[in-house]
Coordinates of C-alpha atoms and ligand atoms in Angstrom, one line a residue:
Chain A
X1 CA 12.7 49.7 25.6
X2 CA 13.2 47.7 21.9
X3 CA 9.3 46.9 21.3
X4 CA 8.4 50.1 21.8
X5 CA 10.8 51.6 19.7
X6 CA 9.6 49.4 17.4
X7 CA 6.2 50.1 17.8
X8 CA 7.0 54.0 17.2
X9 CA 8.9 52.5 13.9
X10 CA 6.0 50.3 12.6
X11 CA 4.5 53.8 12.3
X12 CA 7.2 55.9 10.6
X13 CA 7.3 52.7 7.9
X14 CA 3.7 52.4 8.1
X15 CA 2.8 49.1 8.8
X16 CA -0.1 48.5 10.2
X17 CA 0.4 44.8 10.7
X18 CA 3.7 45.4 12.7
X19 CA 2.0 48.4 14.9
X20 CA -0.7 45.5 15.9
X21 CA 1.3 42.7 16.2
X22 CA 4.0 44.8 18.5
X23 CA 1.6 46.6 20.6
X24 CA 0.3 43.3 21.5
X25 CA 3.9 42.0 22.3
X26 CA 4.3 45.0 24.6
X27 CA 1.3 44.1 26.1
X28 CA 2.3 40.4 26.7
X29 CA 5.7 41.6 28.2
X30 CA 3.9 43.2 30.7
X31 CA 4.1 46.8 29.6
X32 CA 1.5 49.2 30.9
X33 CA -1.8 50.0 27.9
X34 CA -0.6 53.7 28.8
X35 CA 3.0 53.6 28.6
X36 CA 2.2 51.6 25.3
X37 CA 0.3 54.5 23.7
X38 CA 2.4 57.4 25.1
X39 CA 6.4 56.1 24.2
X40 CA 5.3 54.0 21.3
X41 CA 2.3 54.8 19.1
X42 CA 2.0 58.6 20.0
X43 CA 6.1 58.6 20.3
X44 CA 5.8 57.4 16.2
X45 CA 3.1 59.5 15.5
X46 CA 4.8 62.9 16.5
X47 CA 8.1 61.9 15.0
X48 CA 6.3 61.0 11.9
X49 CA 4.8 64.8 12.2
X50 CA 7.9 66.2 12.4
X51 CA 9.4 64.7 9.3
X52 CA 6.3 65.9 7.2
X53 CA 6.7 69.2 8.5
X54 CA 10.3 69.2 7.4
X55 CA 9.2 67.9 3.9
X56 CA 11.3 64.8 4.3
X57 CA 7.8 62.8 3.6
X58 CA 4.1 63.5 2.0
X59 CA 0.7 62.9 2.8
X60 CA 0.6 59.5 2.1
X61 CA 3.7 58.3 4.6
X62 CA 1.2 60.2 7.0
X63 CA -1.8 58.6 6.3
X64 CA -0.2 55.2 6.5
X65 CA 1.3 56.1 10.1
X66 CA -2.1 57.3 10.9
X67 CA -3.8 54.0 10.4
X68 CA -0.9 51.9 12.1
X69 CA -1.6 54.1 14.8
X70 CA -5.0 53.1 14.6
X71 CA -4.4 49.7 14.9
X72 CA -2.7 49.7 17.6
X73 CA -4.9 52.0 19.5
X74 CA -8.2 49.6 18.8
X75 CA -6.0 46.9 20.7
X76 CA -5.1 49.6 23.7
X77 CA -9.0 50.7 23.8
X78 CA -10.9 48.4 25.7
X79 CA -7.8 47.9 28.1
X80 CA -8.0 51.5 29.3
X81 CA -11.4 51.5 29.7
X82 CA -10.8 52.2 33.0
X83 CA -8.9 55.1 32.9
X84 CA -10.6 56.3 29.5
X85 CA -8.7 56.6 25.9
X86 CA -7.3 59.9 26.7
X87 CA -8.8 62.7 24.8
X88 CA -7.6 66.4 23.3
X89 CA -11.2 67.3 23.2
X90 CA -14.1 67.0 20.8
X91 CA -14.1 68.3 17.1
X92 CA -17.1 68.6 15.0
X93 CA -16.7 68.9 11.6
X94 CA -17.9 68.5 8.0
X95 CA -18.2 69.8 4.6
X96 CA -19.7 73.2 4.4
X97 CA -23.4 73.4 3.1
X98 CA -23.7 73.3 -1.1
X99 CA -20.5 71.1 -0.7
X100 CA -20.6 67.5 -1.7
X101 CA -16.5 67.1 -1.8
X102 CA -15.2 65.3 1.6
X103 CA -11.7 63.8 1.1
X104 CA -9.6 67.3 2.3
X105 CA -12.9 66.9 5.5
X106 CA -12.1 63.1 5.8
X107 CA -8.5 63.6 5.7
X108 CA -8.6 66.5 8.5
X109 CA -10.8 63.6 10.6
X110 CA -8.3 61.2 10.4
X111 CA -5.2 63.0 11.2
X112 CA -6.9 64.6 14.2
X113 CA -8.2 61.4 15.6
X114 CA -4.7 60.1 15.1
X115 CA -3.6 63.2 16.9
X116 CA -6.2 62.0 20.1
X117 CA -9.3 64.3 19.3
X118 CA -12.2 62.7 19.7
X119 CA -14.3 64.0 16.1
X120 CA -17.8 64.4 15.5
X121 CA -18.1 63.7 11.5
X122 CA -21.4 65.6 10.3
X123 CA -20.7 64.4 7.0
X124 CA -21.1 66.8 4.0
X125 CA -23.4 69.5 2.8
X126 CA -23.8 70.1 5.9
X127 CA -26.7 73.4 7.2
X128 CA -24.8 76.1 9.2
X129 CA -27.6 75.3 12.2
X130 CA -26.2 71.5 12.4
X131 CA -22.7 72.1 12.4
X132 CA -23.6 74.7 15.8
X133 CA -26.2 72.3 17.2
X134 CA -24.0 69.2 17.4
X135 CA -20.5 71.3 19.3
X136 CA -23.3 72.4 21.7
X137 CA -24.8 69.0 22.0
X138 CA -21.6 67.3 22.2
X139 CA -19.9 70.0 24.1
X140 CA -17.3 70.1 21.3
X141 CA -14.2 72.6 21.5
X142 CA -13.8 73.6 18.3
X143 CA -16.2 73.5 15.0
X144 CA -14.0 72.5 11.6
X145 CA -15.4 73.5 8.1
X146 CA -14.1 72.2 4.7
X147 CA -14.9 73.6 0.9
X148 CA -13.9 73.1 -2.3
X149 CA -15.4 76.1 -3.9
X150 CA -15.7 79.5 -3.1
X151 CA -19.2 79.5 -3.8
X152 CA -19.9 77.4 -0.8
X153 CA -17.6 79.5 1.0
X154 CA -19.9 82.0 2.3
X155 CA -21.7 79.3 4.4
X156 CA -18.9 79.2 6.8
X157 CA -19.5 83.0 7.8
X158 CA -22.8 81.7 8.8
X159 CA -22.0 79.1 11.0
X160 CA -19.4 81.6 12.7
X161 CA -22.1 84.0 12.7
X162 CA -24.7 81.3 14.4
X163 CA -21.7 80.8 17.0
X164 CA -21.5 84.0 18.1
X165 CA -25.4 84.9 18.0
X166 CA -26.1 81.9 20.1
X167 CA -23.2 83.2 22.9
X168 CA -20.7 80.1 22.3
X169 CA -17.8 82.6 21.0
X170 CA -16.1 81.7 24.5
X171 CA -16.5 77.8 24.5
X172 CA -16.5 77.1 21.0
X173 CA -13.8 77.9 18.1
X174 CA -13.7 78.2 14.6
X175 CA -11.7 76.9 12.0
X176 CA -12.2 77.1 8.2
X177 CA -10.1 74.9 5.5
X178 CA -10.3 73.7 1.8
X179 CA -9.0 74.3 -1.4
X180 CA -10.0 77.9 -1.9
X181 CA -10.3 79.0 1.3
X182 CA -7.0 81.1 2.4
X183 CA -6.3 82.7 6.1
X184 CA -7.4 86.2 4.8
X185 CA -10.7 85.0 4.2
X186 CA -10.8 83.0 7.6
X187 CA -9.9 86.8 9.1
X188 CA -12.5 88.4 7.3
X189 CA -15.7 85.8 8.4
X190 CA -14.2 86.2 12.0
X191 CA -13.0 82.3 12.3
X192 CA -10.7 81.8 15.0
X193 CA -7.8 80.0 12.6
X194 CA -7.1 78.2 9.3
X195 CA -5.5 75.4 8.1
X196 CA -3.5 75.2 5.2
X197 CA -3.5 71.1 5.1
X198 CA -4.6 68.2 7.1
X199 CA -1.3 68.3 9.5
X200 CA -1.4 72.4 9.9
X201 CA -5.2 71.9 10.8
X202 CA -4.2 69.5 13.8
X203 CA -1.3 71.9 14.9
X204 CA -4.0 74.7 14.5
X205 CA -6.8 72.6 16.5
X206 CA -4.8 71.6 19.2
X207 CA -3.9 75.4 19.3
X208 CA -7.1 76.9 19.7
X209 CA -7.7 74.2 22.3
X210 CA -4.6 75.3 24.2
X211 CA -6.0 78.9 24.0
Chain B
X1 CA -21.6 68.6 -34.1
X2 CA -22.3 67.1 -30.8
X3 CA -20.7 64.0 -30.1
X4 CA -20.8 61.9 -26.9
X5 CA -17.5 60.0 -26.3
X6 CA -17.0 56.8 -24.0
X7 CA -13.4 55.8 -23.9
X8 CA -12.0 52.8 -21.9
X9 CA -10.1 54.0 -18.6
X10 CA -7.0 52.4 -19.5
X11 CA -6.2 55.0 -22.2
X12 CA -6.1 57.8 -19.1
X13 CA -5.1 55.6 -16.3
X14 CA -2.2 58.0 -14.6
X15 CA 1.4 56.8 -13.9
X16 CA 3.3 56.6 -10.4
X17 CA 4.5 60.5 -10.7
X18 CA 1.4 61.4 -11.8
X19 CA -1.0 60.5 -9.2
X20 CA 1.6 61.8 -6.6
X21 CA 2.1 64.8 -7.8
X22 CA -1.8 65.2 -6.7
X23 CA -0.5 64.7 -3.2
X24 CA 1.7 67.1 -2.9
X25 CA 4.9 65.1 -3.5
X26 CA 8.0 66.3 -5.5
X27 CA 8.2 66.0 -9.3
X28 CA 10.2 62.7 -9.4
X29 CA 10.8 61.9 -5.5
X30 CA 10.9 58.2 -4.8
X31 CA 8.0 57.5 -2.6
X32 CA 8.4 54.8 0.5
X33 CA 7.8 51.1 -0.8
X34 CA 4.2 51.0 0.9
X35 CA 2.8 54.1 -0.9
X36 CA 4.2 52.8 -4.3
X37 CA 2.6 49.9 -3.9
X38 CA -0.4 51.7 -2.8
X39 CA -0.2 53.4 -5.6
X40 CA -0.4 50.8 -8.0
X41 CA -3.2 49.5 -6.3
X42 CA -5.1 52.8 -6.9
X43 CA -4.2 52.7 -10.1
X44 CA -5.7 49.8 -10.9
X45 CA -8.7 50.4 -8.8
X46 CA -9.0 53.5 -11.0
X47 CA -9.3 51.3 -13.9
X48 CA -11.8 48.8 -12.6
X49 CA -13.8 51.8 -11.8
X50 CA -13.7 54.8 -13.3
X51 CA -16.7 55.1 -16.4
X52 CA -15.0 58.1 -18.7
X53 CA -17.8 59.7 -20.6
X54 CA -17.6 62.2 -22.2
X55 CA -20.2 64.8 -24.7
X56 CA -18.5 68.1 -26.6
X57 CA -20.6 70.3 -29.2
X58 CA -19.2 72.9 -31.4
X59 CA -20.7 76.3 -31.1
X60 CA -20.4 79.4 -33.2
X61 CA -18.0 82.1 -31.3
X62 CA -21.2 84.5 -31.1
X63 CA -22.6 82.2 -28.6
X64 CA -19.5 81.0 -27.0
X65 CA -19.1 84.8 -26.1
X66 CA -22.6 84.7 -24.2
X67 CA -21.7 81.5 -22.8
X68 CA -18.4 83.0 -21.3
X69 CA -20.2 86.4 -19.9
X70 CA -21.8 83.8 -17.6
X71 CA -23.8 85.6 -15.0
X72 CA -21.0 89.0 -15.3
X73 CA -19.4 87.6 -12.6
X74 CA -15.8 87.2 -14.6
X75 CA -12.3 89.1 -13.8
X76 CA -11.6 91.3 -16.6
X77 CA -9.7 91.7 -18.5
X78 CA -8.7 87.9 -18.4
X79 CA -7.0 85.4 -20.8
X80 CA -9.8 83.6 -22.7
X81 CA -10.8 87.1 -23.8
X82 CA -8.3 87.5 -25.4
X83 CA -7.9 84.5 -26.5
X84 CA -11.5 83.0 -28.4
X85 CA -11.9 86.2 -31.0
X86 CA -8.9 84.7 -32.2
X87 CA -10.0 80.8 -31.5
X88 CA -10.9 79.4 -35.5
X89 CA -13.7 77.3 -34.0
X90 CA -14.8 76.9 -30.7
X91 CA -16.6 74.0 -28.5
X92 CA -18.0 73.1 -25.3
X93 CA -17.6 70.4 -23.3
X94 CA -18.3 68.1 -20.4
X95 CA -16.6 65.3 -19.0
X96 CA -17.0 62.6 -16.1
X97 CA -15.6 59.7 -14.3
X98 CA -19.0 58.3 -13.4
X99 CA -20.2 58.0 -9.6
X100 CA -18.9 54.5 -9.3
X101 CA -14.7 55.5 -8.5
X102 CA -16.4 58.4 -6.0
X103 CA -18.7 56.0 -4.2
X104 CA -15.3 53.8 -4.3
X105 CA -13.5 56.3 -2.6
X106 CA -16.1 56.7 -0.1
X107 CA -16.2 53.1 1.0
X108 CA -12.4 52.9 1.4
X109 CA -12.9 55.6 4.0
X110 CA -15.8 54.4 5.7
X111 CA -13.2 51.1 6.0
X112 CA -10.3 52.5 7.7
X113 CA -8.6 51.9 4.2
X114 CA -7.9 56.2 3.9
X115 CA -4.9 55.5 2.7
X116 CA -5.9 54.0 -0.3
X117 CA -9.1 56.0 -0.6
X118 CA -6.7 59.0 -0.8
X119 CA -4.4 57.4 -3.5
X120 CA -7.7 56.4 -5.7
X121 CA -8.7 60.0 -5.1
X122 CA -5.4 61.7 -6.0
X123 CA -5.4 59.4 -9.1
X124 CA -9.1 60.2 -10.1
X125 CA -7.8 63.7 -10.3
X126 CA -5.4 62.9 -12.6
X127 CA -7.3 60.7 -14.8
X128 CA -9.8 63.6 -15.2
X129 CA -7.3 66.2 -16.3
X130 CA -5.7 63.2 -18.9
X131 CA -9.1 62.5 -19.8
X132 CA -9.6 66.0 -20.8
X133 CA -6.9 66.2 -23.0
X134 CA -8.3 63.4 -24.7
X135 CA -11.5 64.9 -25.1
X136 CA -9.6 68.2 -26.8
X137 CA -7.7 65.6 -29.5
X138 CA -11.1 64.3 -30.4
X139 CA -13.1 67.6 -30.9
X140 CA -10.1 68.8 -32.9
X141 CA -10.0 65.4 -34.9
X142 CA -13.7 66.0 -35.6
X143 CA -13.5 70.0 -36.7
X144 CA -10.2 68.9 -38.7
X145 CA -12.0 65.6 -40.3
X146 CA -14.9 68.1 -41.8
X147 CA -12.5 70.5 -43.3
X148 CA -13.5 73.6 -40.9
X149 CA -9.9 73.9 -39.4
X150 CA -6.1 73.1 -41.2
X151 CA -4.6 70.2 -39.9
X152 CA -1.7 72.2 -38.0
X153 CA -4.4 73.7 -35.6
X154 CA -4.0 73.2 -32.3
X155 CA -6.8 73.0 -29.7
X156 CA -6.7 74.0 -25.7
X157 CA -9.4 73.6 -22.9
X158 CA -10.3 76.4 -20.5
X159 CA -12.8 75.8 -17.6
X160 CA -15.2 78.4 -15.7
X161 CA -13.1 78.4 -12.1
X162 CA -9.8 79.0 -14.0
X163 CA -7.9 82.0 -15.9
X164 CA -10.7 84.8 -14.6
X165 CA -13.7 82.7 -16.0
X166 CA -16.0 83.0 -12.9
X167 CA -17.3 79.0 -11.4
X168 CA -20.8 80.5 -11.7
X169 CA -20.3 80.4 -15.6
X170 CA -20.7 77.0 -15.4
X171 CA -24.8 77.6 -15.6
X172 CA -24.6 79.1 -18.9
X173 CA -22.3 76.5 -20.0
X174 CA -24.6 73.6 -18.8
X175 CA -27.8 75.3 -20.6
X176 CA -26.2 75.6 -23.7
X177 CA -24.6 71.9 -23.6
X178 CA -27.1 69.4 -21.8
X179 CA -24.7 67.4 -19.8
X180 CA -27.6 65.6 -18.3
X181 CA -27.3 63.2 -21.5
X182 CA -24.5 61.9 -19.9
X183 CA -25.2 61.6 -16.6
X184 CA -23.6 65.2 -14.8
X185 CA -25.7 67.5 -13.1
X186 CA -25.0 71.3 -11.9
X187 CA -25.9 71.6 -8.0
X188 CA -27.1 75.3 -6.7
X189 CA -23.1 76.2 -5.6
X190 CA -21.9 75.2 -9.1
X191 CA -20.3 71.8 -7.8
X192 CA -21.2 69.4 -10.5
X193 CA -22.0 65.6 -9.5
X194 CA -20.4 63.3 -9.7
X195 CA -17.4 65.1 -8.1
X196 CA -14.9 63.7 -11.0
X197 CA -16.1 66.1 -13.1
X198 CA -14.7 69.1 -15.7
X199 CA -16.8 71.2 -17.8
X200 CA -15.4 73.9 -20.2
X201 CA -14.8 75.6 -23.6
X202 CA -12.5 74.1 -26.3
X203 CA -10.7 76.8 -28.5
X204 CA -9.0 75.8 -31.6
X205 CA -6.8 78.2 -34.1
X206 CA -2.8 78.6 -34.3
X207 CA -0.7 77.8 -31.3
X208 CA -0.2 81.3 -30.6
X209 CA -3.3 82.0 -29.9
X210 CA -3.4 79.9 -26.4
X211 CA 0.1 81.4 -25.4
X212 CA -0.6 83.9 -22.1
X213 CA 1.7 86.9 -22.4
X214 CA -0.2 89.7 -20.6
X215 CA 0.0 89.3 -16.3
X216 CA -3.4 89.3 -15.5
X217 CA -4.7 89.9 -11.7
X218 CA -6.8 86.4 -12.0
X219 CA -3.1 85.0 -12.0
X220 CA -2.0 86.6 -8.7
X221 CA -5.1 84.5 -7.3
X222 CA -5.0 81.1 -8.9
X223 CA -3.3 78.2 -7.5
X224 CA -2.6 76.8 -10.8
X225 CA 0.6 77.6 -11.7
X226 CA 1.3 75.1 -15.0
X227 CA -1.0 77.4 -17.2
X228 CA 1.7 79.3 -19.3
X229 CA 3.5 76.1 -19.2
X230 CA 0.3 74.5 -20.7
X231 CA -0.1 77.4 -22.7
X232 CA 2.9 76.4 -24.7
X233 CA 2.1 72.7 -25.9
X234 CA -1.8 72.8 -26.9
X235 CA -3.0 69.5 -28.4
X236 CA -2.1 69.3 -31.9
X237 CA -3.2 66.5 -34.2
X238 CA 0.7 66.6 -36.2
X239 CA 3.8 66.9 -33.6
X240 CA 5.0 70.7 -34.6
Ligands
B1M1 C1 -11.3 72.4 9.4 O1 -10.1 72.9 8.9 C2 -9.7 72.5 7.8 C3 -8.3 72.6 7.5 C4 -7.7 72.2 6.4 C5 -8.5 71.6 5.4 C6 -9.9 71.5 5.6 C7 -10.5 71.9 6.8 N1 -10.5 71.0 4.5 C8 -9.5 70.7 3.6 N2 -8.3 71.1 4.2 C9 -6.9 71.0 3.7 O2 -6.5 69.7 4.0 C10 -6.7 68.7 3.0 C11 -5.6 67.7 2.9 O3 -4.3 68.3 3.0 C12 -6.8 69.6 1.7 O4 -8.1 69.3 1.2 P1 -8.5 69.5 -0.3 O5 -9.9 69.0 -0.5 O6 -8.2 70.9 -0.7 O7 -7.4 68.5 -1.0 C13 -7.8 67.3 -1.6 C14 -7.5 66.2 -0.6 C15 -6.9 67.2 -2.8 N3 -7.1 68.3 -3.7 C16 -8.1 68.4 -4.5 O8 -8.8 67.4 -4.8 C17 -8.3 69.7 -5.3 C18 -7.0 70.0 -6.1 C19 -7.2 70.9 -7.3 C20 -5.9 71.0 -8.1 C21 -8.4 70.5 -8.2 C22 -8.6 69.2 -8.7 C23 -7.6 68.1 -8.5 C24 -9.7 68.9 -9.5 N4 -10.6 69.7 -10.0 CO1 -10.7 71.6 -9.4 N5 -9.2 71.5 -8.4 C25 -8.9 72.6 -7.6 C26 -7.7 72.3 -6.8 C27 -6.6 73.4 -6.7 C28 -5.7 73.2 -5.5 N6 -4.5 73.4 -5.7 O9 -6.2 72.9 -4.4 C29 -9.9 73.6 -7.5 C30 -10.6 73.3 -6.2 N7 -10.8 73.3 -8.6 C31 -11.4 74.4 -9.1 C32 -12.4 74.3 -10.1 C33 -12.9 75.7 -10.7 C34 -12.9 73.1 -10.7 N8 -12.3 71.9 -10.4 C35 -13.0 71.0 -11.1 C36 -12.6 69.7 -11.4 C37 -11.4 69.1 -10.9 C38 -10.9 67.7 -11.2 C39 -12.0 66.7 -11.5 C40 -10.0 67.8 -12.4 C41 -10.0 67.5 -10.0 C42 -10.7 66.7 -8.9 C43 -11.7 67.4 -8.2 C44 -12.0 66.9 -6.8 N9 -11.7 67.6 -5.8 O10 -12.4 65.8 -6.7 C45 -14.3 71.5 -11.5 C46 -15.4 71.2 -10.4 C47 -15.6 69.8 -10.1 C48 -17.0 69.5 -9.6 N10 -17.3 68.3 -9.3 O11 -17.8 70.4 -9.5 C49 -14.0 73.0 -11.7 C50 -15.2 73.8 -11.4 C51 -13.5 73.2 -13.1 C52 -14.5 73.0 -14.1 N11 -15.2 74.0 -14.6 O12 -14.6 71.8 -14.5 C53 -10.9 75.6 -8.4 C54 -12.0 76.2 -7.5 C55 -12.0 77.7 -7.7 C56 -13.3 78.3 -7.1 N12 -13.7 79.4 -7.6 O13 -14.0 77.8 -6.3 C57 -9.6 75.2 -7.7 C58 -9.3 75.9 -6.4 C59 -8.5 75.3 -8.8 C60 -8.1 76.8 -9.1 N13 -8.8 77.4 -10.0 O14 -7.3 77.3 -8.5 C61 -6.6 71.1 2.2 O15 -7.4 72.0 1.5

């Protein structure tokens, strides 16, 4: 159907004003909230992802797409109340204690609540103990830790260590990114995975969801 | 000589290629209409925003050799070893955006506005590496302007985190300098605040001296791969 094509192409040009004003055409022609979010915005979003993964567009094509797709998911969210705004699963994540720097942590958040993960945000400089504390009080899937120096590196082996002292190693993954931090190192603290960039860390999260 | 330097943010305000080539895009690829205009939007957020301040002090090469042994932490052997016995005269230095782009940045995330935020981010970055160059030009201006280097020197900034010179050497470095006057302060991981930030050593003497011939194993690591390339057009008050 034409407006949901061009609701998935409001997303690849990244308009945010189109993605709003279509989605609610859709809605005014009658088109189911779901069938709105699965063949238009999600339908953009992934073809969007594939044409960053081929290097035909950057991070900030992306980004754009990403907050189209917001907008027209704010519109779809009360209407599928009912049914619930589907969800991949919860992510907590934050910048790793010692670190103040949050834009790779922000951009991760953004790209995987684009993606349909509901995210937990601790924030930054955030203590091993909190990043553990809120996946088991939120029952989150996967914990995601971002630095920008090695020197706050070594605070993500502690929260992997607190996961697996506390016996959440089956319930609750790992997964370590930033500037410095490399998949070697991710090995060697016993994450579960690592992401290279905010796109690779959704392909990696949804992953270790899968798993 | 210590001087403190505040310049106005239009004399490092990035161009288009400049700011995307923090994001990852190709040297030269034509970005979609929205993120040039985005871009231009940074830009001049960047200039409404950004406080450049900067404060250098010379230092005799004694010292600037405790400074670099840092905490013993180094690789070694590693460039700027081999380079400052042969630096003329040497300096440290310490420059910032101010905390007012950062908290910027901040409250375009906290509005949805990512996008942007990202852009204003990308272009701080390269404001802070233009702004550095800057601050090289003026401590070789100053050393030149007082008769303690020839006119044809050339000058080069190396920063603890780069070329083998561990992070942690950044405590030495902010002991010996004071950076406080200016508003930067050293956290306990060596992450200085506010994030738009560089601290570092300025080493003047012939061009040569800054060129990188040895491979060094602190090269394997780094992700910087325009060093040698830098290496090869220090600052230089005459064009050579
Ligand atoms: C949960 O799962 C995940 C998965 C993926 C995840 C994730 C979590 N978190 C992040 N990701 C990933 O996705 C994000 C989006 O794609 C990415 O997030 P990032 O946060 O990495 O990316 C940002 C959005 C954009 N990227 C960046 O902002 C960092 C890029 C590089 C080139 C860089 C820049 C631009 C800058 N720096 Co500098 N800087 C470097 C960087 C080298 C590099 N190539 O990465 C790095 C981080 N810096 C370094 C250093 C040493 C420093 N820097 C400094 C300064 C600067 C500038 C101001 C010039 C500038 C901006 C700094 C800033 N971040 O605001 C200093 C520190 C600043 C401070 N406040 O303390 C200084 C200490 C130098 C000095 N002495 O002044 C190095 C750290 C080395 C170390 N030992 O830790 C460095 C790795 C460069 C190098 N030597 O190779 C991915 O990493």
């Amino acid at each position: 159907m034409d407006l949901l094509r061009e609701i998935a192409s409001s997303l690849e040009t990244g308009d945010d004003e189109r993605a709003a004003e279509r989605t609610r055409a859709a809605l005014a022609a009658g088109v189911a909230p779901r069938v709105v979010l699965d063949e238009g915005l999600v339908r953009g979003m992934e073809a969007v992802g594939a044409r960053f993964k081929a290097h035909e567009i950057f991070l900030p094509d992306v980004l754009l797409a990403a907050k189209a797709m917001i907008a027209g998911v704010e519109i779809l969210k009360p209407l599928l109340e009912g049914e619930g705004m589907p969800s991949r699963g919860k992510v907590v994540i934050g910048t790793v204690k010692g670190d103040l720097h949050d834009i790779g942590k922000n951009l991760v958040g953004v790209l995987l609540r684009g993606a349909g993960f509901d995210v937990v945000d601790l924030g930054r400089d955030v203590p091993p103990e909190r990043f553990v504390e809120a996946a088991e009080r939120e029952g989150a899937r996967v914990i995601g830790m971002s630095a920008l120096l090695t020197t706050t590196m070594p605070a993500m082996a502690r929260v992997v260590g607190l996961v697996r002292e506390r016996g959440l190693g089956g319930s609750v993954r790992t997964i370590v990114g930033g500037a410095p931090v490399s998949a070697d190192f991710a090995r060697e603290i016993g994450a579960d995975d690592y992401g290279y960039d905010a796109a690779n860390a959704v392909e990696r999260v949804a992953a270790l969801v899968a798993r | 000589m210590r001087e403190v330097c505040r310049i106005s943010p239009d004399s490092i305000l990035p161009d288009r290629d400049g700011v995307l080539g923090h994001t990852g895009m190709a040297p030269r690829a034509e970005p979609a209409a929205g993120v040039a205009r985005l871009v231009e939007r940074a830009v001049e957020l960047l200039g409404r925003h950004a406080r450049p301040v900067a404060v250098f002090e010379e230092i005799a090469p004694s010292e600037f050799a405790q400074v670099l042994e840092g905490e013993g932490s180094n690789v070694s052997p590693n460039p700027i070893e081999a380079i400052h016995p042969r630096a003329e005269r040497t300096g440290l230095f310490a420059l910032t955006l101010g905390r007012e782009v950062q908290d910027e940045i901040g409250a375009l995330f906290e509005t949805g506005e990512f996008p942007l935020g990202y852009l204003l981010d990308a272009a701080a970055s390269a404001a802070a590496g233009r702004f550095a160059r800057v601050v090289v030009a003026r401590f070789l201006e100053a050393v030149v302007a007082r008769g303690a280097a020839a006119p044809d020197r050339t000058a080069l900034d190396y920063s603890p985190g780069y070329c083998g010179w561990h992070v942690t050497g950044q405590r030495r470095l902010f002991e010996r300098l004071g950076p406080g006057e200016i508003g930067i302060s050293l956290g306990e991981s060596c992450l200085m605040d506010p994030l738009k930030s560089v601290s570092g050593a300025i080493l003047v003497g012939p061009a040569e001296i800054h060129r990188i011939e040895a491979a060094y194993s602190c090269c394997a690591a780094c992700s910087d791969h325009h060093c040698r390339e830098r290496a090869g057009r220090p600052v230089a008050l005459r064009p050579s």
